[in-house]
Coordinates of C-alpha atoms in Angstrom, one line a residue:
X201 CA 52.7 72.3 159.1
X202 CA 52.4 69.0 160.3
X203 CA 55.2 68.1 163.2
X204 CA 57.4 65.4 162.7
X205 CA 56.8 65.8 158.7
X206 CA 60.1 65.3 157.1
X207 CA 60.1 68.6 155.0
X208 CA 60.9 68.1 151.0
X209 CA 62.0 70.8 149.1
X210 CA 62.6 68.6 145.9
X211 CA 59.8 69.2 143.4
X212 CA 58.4 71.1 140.5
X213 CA 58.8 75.1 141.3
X214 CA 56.9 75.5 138.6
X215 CA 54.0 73.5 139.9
X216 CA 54.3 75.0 143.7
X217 CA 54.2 78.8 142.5
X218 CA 51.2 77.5 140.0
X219 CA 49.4 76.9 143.3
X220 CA 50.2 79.8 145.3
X221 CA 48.7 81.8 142.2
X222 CA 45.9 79.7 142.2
X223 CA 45.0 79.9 146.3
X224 CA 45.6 83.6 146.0
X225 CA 43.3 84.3 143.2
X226 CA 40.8 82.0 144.6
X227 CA 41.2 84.3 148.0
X228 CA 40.9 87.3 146.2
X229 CA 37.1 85.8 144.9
X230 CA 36.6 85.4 148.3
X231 CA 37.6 88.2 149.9
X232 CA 35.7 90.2 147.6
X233 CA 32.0 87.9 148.1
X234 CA 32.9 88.5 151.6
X235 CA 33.7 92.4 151.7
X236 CA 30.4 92.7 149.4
X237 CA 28.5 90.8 152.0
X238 CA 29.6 92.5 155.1
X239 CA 29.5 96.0 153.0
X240 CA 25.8 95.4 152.8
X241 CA 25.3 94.1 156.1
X242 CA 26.4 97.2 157.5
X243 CA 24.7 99.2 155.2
X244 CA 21.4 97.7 156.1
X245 CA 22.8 97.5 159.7
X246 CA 22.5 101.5 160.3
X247 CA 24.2 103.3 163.0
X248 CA 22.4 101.2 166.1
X249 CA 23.1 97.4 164.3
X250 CA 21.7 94.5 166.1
X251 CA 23.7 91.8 168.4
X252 CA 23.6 89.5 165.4
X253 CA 25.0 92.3 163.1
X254 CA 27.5 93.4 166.1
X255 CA 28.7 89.9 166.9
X256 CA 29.6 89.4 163.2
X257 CA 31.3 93.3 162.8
X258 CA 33.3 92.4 166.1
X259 CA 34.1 88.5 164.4
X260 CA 35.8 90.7 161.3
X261 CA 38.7 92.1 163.4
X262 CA 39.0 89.0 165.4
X263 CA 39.7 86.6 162.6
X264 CA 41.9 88.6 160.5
X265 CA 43.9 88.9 163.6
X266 CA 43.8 84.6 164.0
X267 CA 44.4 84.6 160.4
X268 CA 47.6 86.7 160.2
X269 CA 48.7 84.6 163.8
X270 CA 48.4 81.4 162.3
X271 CA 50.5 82.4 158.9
X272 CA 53.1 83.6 160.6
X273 CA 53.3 80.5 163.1
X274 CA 52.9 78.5 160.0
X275 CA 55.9 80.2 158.4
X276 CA 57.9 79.8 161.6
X277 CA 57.9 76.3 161.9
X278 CA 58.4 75.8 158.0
X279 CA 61.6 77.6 158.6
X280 CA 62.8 76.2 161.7
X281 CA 62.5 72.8 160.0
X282 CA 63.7 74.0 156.6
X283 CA 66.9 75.5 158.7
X284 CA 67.2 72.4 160.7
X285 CA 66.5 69.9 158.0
X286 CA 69.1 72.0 155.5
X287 CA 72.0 72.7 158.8
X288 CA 72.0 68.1 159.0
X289 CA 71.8 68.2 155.4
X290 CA 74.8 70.6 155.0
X291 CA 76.7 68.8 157.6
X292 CA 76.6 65.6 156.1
X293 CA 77.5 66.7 152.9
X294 CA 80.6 68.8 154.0
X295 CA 81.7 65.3 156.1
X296 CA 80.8 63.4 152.9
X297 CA 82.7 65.6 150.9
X298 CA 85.8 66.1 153.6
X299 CA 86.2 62.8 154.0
X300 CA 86.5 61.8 149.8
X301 CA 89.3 64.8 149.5
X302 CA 90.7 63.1 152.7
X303 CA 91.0 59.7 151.1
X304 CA 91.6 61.6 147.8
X305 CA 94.8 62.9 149.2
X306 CA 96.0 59.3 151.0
X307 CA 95.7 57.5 147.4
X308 CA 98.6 55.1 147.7
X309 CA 97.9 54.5 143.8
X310 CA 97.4 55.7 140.6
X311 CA 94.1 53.6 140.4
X312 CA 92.8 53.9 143.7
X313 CA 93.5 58.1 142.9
X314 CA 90.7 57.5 140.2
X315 CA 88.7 56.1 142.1
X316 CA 88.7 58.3 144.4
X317 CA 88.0 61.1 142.6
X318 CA 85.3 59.9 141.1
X319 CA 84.0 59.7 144.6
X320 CA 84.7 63.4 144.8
X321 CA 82.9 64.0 141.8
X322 CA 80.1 61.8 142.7
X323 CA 79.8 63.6 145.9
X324 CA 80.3 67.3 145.0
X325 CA 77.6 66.6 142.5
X326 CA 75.0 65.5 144.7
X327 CA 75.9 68.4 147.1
X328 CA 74.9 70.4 143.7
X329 CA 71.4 68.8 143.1
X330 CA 70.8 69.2 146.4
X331 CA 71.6 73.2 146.4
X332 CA 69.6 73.4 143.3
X333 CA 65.9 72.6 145.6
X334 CA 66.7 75.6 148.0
X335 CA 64.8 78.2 145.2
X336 CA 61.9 76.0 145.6
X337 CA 61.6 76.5 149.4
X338 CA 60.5 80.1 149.0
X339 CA 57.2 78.8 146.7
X340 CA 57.1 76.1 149.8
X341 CA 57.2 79.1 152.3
X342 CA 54.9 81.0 150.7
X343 CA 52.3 77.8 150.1
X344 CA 51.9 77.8 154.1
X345 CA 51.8 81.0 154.3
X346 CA 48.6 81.4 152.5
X347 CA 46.9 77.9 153.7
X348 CA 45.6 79.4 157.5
X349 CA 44.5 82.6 155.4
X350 CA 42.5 80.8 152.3
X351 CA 41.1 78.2 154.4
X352 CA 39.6 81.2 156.7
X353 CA 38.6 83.4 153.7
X354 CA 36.4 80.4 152.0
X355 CA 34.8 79.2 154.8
X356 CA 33.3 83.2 155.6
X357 CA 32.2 83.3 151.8
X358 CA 30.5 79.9 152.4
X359 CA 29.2 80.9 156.0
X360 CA 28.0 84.2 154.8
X361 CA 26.9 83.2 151.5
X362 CA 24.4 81.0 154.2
X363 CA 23.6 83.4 156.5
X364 CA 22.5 86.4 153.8
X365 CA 21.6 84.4 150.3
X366 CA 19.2 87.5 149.4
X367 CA 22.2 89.3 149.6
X368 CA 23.9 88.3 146.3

């Protein structure tokens, strides 16, 4: 996640879980060209494989290690600004709304009482809409969660698919 980025967590859920599917079926694909690849690489390897063949076994462990890392930093700092981004949001609301049951409560009219609470109204509903995005952030949390991972997994099918094309 990019620093600084304001963090939105308005949107279609609908579209953001569509996505998530998508990366992760696209992964699997992959994952599996990639598994297949490396299968036969070790097959053909044998028990003494060369330091090509050992350089790319060793590479396996290494980047599923990065891989996993960098989700789970990229999930951390998607919280962190979801939780600081949703604490100012919260805050202002609860002064916003504080303050209309305030000025509610020092009508000195039966018009300016009306008024007034349609202020109240005005701003418990936007309180509302704005509860209503948190379900999203999960789909959101889970899109960054899966971007250091499917970037990783599609570059090794396109790397490998290179480096052993009499493979497939």
């Amino acid at each position: 996640m990019e620093k600084n980025k304001p963090l939105s967590l308005s949107g279609d859920p609908f579209a953001v879980w569509a996505d998530v599917a998508l990366k992760t079926c696209e992964m699997m694909a992959a994952s599996a060209e990639v598994i297949s690849l490396r299968a036969g690489r070790m097959a053909l390897a044998g028990p003494i494989p060369n330091a090509s063949d050992q350089s790319e076994f060793a590479l396996m462990g290494r980047e599923k290690i990065e891989a996993a890392a960098e989700s789970a930093r990229a999930m951390a700092e998607f919280v962190l600004t979801m939780n600081r981004q949703l604490g100012a949001q919260a805050f202002s609301q609860m002064l916003t709304g504080s303050t209309a049951m305030i000025l509610l409560a020092a009508s000195r009219s039966v018009g300016q009482s009306i008024e007034r609470q349609g202020d109240l109204v005005r701003t418990m509903t936007e309180s509302a809409i704005t509860a209503t995005e948190l379900p999203n952030s999960a789909g959101l949390l889970a899109q960054e969660a899966v971007k250091p991972i499917y970037s990783r997994t599609k570059a090794n099918a396109r790397r490998l698919g290179r480096r052993y094309p009499s493979s497939l």
